Coordinates of C-alpha atoms in Angstrom, one line a residue:
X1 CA -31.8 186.6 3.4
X2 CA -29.6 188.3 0.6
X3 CA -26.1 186.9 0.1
X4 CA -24.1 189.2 -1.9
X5 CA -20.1 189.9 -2.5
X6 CA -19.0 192.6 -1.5
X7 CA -16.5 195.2 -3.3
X8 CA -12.4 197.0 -2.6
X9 CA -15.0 200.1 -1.6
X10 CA -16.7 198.1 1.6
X11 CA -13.5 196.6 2.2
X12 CA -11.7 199.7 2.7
X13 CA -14.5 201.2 4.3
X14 CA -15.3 198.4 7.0
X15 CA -11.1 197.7 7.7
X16 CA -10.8 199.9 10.9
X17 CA -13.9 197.9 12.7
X18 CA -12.5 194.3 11.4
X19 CA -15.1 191.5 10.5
X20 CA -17.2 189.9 10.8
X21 CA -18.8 193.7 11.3
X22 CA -22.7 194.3 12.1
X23 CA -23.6 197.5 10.6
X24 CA -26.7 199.7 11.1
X25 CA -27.8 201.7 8.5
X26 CA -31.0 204.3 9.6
X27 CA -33.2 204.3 6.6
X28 CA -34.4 207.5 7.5
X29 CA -31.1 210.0 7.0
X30 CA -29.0 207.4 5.5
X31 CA -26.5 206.8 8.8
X32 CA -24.5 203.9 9.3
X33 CA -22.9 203.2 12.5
X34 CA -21.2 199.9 13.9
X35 CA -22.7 199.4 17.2
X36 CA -20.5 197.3 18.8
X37 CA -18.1 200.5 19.0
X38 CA -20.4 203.0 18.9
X39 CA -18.9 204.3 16.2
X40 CA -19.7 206.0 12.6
X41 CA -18.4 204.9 9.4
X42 CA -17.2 207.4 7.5
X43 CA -18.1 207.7 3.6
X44 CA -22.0 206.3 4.4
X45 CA -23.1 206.9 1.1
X46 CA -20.0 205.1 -0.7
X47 CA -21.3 202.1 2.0
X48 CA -24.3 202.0 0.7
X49 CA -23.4 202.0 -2.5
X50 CA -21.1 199.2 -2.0
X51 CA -23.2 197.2 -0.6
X52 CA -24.4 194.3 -3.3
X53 CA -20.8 195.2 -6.0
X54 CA -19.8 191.9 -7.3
X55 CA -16.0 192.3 -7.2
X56 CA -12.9 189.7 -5.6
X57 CA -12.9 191.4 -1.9
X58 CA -13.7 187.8 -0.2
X59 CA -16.3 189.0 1.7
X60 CA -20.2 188.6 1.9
X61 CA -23.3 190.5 3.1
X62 CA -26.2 188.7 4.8
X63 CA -28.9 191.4 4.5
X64 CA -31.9 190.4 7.4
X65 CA -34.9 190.3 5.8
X66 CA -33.6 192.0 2.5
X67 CA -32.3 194.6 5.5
X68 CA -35.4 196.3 7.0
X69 CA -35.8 195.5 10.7
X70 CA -37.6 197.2 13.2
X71 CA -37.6 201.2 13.3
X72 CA -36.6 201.8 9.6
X73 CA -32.9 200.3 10.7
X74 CA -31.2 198.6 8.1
X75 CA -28.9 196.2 9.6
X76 CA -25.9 193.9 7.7
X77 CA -23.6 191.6 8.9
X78 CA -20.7 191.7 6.9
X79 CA -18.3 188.4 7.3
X80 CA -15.9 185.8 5.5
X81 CA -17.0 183.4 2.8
X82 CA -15.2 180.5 4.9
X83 CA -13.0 179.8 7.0
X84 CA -10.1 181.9 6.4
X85 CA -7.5 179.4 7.8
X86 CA -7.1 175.7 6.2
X87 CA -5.3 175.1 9.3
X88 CA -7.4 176.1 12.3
X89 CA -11.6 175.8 11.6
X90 CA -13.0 178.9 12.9
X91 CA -15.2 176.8 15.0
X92 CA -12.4 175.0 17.2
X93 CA -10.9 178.4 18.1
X94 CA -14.2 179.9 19.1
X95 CA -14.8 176.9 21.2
X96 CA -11.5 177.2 23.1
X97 CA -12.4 180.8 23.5
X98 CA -15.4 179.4 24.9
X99 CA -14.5 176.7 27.3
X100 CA -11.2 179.1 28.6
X101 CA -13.7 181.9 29.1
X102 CA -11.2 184.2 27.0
X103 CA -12.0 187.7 25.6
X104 CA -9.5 187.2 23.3
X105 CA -6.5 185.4 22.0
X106 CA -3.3 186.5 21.1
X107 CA -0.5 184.5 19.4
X108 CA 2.9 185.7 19.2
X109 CA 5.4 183.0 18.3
X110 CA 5.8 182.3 14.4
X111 CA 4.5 179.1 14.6
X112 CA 1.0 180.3 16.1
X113 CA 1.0 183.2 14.3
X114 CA 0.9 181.3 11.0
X115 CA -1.2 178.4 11.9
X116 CA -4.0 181.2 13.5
X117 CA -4.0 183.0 10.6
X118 CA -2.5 181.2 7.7
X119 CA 0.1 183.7 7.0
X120 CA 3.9 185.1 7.7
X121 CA 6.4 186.8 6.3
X122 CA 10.3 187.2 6.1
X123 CA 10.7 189.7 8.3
X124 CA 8.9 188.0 11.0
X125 CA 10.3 184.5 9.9
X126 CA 13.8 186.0 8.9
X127 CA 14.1 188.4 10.3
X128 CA 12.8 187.9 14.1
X129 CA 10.6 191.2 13.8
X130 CA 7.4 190.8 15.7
X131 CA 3.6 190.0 14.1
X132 CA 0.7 188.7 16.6
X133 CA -2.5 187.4 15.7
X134 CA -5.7 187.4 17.3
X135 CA -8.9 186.1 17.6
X136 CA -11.8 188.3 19.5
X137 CA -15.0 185.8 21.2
X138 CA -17.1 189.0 19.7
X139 CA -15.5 190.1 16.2
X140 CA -14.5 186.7 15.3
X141 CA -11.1 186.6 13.1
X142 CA -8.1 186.4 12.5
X143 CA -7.1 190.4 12.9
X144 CA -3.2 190.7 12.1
X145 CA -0.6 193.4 13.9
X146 CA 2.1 193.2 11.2
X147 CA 4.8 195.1 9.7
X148 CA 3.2 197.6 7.4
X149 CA 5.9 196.6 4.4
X150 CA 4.9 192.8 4.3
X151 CA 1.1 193.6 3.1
X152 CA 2.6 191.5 0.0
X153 CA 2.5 188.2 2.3
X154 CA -1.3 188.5 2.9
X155 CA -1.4 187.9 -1.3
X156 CA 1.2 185.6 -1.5
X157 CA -0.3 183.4 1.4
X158 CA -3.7 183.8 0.1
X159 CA -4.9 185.5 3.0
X160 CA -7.7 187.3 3.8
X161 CA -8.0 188.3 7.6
X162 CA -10.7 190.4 9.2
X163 CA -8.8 193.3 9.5
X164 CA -4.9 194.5 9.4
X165 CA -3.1 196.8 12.2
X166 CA 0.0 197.5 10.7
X167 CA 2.8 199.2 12.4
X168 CA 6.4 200.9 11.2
X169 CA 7.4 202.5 7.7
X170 CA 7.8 201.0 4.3
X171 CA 10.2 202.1 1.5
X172 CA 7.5 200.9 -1.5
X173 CA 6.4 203.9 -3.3
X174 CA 3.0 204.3 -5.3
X175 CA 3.4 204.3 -9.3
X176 CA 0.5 205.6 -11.5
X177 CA -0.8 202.2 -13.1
X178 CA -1.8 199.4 -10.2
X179 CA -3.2 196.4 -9.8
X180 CA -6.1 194.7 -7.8
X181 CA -3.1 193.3 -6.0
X182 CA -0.7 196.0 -5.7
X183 CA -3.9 198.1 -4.1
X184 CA -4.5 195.7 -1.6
X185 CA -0.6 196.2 -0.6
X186 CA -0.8 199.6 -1.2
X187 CA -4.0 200.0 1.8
X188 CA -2.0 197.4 4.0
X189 CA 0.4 200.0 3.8
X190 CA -0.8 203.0 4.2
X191 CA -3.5 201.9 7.2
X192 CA -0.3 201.7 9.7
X193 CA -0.8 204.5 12.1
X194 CA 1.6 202.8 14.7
X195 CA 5.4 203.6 15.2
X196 CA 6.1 200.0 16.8
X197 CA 4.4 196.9 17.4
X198 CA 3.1 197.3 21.0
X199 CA 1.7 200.5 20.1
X200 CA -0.7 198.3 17.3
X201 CA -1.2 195.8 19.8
X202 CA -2.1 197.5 22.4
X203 CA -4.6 198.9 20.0
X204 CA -6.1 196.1 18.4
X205 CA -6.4 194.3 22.1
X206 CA -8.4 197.6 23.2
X207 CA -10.6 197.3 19.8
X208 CA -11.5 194.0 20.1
X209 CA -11.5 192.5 23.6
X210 CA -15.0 192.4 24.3
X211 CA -14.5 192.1 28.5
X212 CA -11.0 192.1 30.2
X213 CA -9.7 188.8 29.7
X214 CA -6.9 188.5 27.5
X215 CA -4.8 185.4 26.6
X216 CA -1.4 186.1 25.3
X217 CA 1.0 183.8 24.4
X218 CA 4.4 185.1 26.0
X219 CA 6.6 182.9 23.4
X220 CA 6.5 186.0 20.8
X221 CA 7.8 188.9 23.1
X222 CA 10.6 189.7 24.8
X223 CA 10.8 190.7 28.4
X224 CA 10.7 194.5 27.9
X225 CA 7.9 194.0 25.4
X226 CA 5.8 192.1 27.2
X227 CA 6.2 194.8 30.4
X228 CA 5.5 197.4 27.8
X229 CA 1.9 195.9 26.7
X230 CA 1.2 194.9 30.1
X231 CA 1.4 198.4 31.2
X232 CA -0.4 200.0 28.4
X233 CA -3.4 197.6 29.2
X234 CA -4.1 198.4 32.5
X235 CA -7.5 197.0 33.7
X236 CA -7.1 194.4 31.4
X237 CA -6.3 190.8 32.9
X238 CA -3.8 189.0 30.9
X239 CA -3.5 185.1 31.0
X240 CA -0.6 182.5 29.7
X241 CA -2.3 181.3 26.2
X242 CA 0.3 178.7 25.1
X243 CA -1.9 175.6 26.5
X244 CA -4.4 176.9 24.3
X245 CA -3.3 177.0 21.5
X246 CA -1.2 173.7 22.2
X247 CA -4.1 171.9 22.6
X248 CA -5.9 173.3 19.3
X249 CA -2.8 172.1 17.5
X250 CA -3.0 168.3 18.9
X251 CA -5.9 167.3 16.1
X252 CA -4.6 167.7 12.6
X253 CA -7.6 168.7 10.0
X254 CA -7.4 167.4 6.5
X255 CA -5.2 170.1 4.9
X256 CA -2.5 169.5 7.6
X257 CA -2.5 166.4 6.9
X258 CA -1.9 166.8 3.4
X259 CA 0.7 169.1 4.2
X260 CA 2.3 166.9 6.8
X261 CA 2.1 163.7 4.3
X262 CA 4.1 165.2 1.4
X263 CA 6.6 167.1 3.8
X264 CA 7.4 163.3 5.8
X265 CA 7.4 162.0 1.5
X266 CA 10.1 164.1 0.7
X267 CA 12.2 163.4 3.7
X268 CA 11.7 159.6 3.4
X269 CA 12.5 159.2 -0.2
X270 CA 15.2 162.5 -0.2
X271 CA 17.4 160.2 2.5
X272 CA 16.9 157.3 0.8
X273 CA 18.2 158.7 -2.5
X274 CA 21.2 160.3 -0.9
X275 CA 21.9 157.0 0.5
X276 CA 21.7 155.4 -2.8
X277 CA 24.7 157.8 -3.9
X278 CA 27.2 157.1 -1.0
X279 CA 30.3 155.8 -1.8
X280 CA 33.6 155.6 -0.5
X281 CA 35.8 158.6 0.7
X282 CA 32.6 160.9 1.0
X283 CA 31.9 162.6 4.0
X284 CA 28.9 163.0 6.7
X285 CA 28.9 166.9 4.9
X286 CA 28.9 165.3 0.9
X287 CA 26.0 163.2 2.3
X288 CA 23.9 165.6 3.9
X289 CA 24.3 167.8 1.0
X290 CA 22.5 165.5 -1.1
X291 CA 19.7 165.2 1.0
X292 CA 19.3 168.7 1.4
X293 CA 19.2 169.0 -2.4
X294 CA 17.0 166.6 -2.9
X295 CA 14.8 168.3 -0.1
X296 CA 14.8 171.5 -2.7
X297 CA 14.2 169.6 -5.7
X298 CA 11.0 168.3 -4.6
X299 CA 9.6 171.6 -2.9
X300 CA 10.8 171.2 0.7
X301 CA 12.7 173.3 2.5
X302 CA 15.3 171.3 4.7
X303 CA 14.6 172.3 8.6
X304 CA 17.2 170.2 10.4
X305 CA 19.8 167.5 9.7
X306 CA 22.0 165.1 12.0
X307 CA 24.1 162.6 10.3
X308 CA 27.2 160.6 11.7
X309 CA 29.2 158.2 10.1
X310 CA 30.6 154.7 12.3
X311 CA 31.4 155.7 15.6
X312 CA 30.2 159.0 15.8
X313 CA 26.0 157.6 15.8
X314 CA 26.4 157.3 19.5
X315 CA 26.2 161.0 19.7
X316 CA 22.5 162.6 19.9
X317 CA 22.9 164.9 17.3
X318 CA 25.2 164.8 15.3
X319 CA 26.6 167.7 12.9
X320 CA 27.1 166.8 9.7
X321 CA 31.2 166.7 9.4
X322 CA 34.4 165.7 7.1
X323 CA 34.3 162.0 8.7
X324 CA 34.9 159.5 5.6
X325 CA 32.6 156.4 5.5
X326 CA 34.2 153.1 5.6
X327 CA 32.8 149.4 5.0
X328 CA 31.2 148.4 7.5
X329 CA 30.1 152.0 9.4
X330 CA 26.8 152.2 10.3
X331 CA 25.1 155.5 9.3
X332 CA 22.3 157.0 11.1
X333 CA 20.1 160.0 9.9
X334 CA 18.0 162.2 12.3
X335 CA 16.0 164.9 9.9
X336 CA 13.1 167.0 8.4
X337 CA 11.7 169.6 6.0
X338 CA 9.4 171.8 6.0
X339 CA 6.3 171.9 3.0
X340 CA 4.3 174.6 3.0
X341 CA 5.0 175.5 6.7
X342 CA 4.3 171.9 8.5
X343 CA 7.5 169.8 9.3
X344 CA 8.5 166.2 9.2
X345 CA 10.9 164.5 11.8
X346 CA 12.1 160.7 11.0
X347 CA 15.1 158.5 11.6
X348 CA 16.6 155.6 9.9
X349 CA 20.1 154.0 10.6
X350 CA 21.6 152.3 7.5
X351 CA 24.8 150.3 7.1
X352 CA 27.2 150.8 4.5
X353 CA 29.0 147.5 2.7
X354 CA 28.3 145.3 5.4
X355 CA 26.9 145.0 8.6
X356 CA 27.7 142.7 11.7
X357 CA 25.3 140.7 13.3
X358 CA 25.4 142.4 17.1
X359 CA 24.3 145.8 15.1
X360 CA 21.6 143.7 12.6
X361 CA 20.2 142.3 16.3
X362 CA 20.0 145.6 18.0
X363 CA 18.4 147.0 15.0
X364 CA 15.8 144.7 15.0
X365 CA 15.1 144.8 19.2
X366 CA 14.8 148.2 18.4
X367 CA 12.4 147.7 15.0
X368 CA 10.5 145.2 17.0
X369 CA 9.3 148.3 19.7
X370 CA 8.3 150.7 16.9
X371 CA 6.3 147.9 15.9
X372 CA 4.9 147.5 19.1
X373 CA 4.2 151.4 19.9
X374 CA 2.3 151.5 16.4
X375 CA 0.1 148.7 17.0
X376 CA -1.1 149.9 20.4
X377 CA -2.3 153.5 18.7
X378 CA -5.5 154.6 18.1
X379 CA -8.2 157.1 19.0
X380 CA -8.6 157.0 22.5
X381 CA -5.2 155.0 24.0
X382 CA -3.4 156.2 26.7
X383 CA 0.2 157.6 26.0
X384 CA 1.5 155.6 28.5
X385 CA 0.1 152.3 27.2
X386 CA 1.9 153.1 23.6
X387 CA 5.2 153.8 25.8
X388 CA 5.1 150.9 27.6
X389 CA 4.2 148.3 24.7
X390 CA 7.4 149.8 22.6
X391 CA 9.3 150.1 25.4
X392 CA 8.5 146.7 27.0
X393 CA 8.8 144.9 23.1
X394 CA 12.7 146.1 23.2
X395 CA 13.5 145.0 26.7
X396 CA 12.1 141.5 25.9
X397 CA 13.3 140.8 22.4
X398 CA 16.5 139.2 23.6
X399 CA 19.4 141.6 23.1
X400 CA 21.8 142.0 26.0
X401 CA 22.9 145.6 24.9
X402 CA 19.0 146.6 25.1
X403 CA 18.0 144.6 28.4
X404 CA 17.3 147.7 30.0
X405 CA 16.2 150.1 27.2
X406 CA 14.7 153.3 29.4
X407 CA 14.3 156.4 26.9
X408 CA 13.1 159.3 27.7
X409 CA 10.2 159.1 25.7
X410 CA 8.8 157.6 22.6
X411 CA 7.7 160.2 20.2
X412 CA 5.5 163.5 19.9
X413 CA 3.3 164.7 18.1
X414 CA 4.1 167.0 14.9
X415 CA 2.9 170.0 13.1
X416 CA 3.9 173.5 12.5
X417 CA 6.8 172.6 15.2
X418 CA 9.0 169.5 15.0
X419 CA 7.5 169.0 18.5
X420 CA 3.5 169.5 18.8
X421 CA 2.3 167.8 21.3
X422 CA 1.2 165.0 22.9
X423 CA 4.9 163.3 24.2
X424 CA 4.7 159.8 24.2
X425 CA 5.1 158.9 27.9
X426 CA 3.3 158.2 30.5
X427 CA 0.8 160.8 31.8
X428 CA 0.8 162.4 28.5
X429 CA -3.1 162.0 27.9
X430 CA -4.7 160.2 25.6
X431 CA -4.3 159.9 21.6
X432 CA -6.8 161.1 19.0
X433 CA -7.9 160.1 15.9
X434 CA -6.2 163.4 13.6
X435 CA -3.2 163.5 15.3
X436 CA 0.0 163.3 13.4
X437 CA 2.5 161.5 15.4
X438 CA 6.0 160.6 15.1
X439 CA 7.4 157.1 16.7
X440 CA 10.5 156.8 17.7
X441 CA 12.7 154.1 19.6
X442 CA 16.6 155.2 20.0
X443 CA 19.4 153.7 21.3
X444 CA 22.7 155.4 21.8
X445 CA 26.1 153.6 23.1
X446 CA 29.5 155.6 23.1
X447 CA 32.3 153.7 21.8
X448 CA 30.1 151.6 19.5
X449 CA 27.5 153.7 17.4
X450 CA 24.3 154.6 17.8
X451 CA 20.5 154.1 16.1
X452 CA 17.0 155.7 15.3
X453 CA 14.3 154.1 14.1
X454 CA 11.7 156.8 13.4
X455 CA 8.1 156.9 11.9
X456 CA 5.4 158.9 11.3
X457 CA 1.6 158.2 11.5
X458 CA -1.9 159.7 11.4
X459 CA -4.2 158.3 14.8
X460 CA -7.2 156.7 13.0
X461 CA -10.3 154.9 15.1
X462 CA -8.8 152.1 14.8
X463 CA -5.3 152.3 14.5
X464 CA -2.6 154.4 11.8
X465 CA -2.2 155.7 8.5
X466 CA 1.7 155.5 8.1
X467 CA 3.1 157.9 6.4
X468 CA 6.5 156.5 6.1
X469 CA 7.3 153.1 6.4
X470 CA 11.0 152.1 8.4
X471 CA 12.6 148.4 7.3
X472 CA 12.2 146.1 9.6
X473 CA 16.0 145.0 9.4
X474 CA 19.1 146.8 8.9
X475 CA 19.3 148.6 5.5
X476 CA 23.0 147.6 3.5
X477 CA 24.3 150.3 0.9
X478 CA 26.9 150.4 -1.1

């Protein structure tokens, strides 16, 4: 077996089937054909040539017996290096695909598309246009429908996929001097041969769905797009995908993680910094601002923020405003970032010049359930059993105002979305070790204030990794 890289010539050549591709060359009249679609490549002699070119195209050749089989057939398979996604290994999707009995996968929503594929752009993440991912049981992946102007993402992301449908016009115009970069943008580009992005859907599910069992995730589509695909596809049997992919986001590999561990270390330390700069007459807004700069400073990109000052932490969420602080207010935070696409979610209540000992006692009732949830996880535990030690820890630890503590659950899980799951409560499943988890008792009383201890931690065999670390009694700035 012959393991060669493969050149911008193959790669151009091979795009319209995708990859991994199994190609048959006769050795006879020099015809290559892809029989999966019955199909000839065009240019068979540039293929040939191509074959073996040590250039960057990310690809390699796996020649079968230095490519003579039976008949005088040469046969290739042509496929990635590795896994083209840090976030999803190729092998959990094609067991999902698998165990569901899928053809094929489709992702629509932001989230999925990026953690399928390892790639977006801003005009599907700003601008709400549409992109869909998709994994074949068959051709493997990931295979991209994408605006034809973003090919620039698939670089900046680091992206490779096994092939590119892109759809609509661009307004970037070919100069006479370009780079190995700007020709990779350039063929994005000018491969679109769809007006819209059913059209190139529709397509790409026709390509690549070996049978007629396709699950879509409806999150990406609205209602007259989704009617529009359904009735171009006729004879094909679509199915809900979100469970899917749900459950192929619950275990957390390495480079999630890592992702996951800085993006919770920049929240942590960002609202413990802006705390360290409160001081009287500034407001909820002046405080939040600081976090969100810190956020920035250290490569974050701030994803939500609820902050209230005294009497307004009884409220759920709430928006930063012009309320002063004053001695003696508590403050409680509710917040996250984003690093490199994976968010972090934690709470901490603080108290500002002084604190009163009703508020230190609740605090610690409350710290004494987090406490309690954290030591019951580990691979393996029920949901409910972590639910029930936090929530049980609280009731007992001798508070009146807590006496019947009843949340509506105790935590989630966390990812590419503040909310992956599992949902701490009962019925929920059970925990595994690489799960990312955030912990969270919460206690909310109107006319008196309000507080969230929140933590995040990675599921180990035998318990956590904590990836930020709450005080176990009420915090006193300023």
């Amino acid at each position: 077996m012959v393991d060669h890289r493969l050149g911008d010539t193959l790669d151009e050549l091979l795009l319209p089937f995708g990859r991994p591709t199994l190609v048959h060359i006769d050795s006879d009249n020099g015809h290559a054909c892809v029989p999966r679609y019955e199909r000839s490549i065009p240019n068979r002699e540039k293929l040939t040539a191509a074959i073996g070119e040590a250039t960057l195209a990310g690809l390699n050749v796996l020649c079968l017996s230095n490519g003579q089989v039976d008949g005088g057939i040469r046969q290739f398979i042509f496929s990635p290096l590795e896994s083209p996604c840090d976030m999803m290994p190729t092998d959990w999707i094609e067991h999902a695909l698998d165990e569901s009995k899928f053809d094929l996968l489709v992702a629509s929503s932001l989230e999925n598309v990026f953690y399928t594929s390892g790639t977006y752009s801003v005009a599907t993440k700003g601008l709400g246009e549409a992109s869909f991912c998709l994994w074949s049981a068959d051709a493997g992946g990931p295979y991209l429908v994408m605006p034809a102007r973003e090919g620039s993402s698939l670089v900046d992301n680091g992206v490779d996929p096994a092939g590119v449908y892109p759809f609509g016009s661009s307004n970037i115009y070919r100069g006479d001097s370009l780079s190995s970069t700007d020709r990779r943008v350039l063929d994005v580009q000018e491969a679109g041969e769809f007006d819209d992005p059913i059209d190139a859907l529709s397509a790409a599910i026709e390509d690549l769905a070996g049978e007629s069992t396709v699950a879509v995730e409806r999150e990406g589509f609205d209602p007259d797009s989704y009617a529009r695909l359904s009735g171009a596809l006729e004879g094909y049997t679509l199915e809900p995908a979100a469970d899917v992919l749900h459950d192929l986001r619950r275990v957390k590999t390495e480079e999630e993680r890592r992702r996951l561990r800085r993006s919770a270390e920049i929240t942590e330390t960002s609202m413990e910094e802006a705390m360290a700069e409160l001081e009287p007459g500034m407001t909820e807004q002046d405080l939040a601002n600081e976090f969100r700069a810190r956020v920035c400073r250290k490569g974050g990109e701030p994803l939500f923020l609820t902050v209230g000052f005294g009497e307004r932490t009884a409220y759920t969420h709430p928006l930063p405003g012009d309320r002063e602080i004053q001695t003696g207010d508590l403050v409680r935070w509710d917040g996250g970032c984003t690093y490199e696409n994976y968010c972090s979610d934690i709470g901490r209540t603080y108290a500002f010049g002084s604190a009163d000992r009703a508020a230190e006692q609740t605090y610690e009732a409350l710290y004494a359930g987090l406490d309690a949830a954290l030591g019951r996880i580990r691979d393996g535990v029920n949901t409910g059993e972590v639910y029930e030690a936090g929530v049980t820890a609280v009731r007992e630890f001798g508070v009146d105002a807590v006496a019947k503590f009843d949340p509506f659950h105790l935590g989630h899980g966390i990812g590419v979305e503040i909310y992956d799951p599992p949902t701490i409560v009962p019925g929920a499943g059970e925990l595994t070790e690489g799960m990312v988890m955030c912990v969270e008792p919460p206690y909310n009383e109107l006319g008196t204030g309000g507080f969230l201890i929140e933590d995040e931690v990675v599921v180990t065999e035998d318990g956590v990794e904590t990836l930020t670390e709450a005080a176990e009694s009420l915090p006193v700035f300023g």
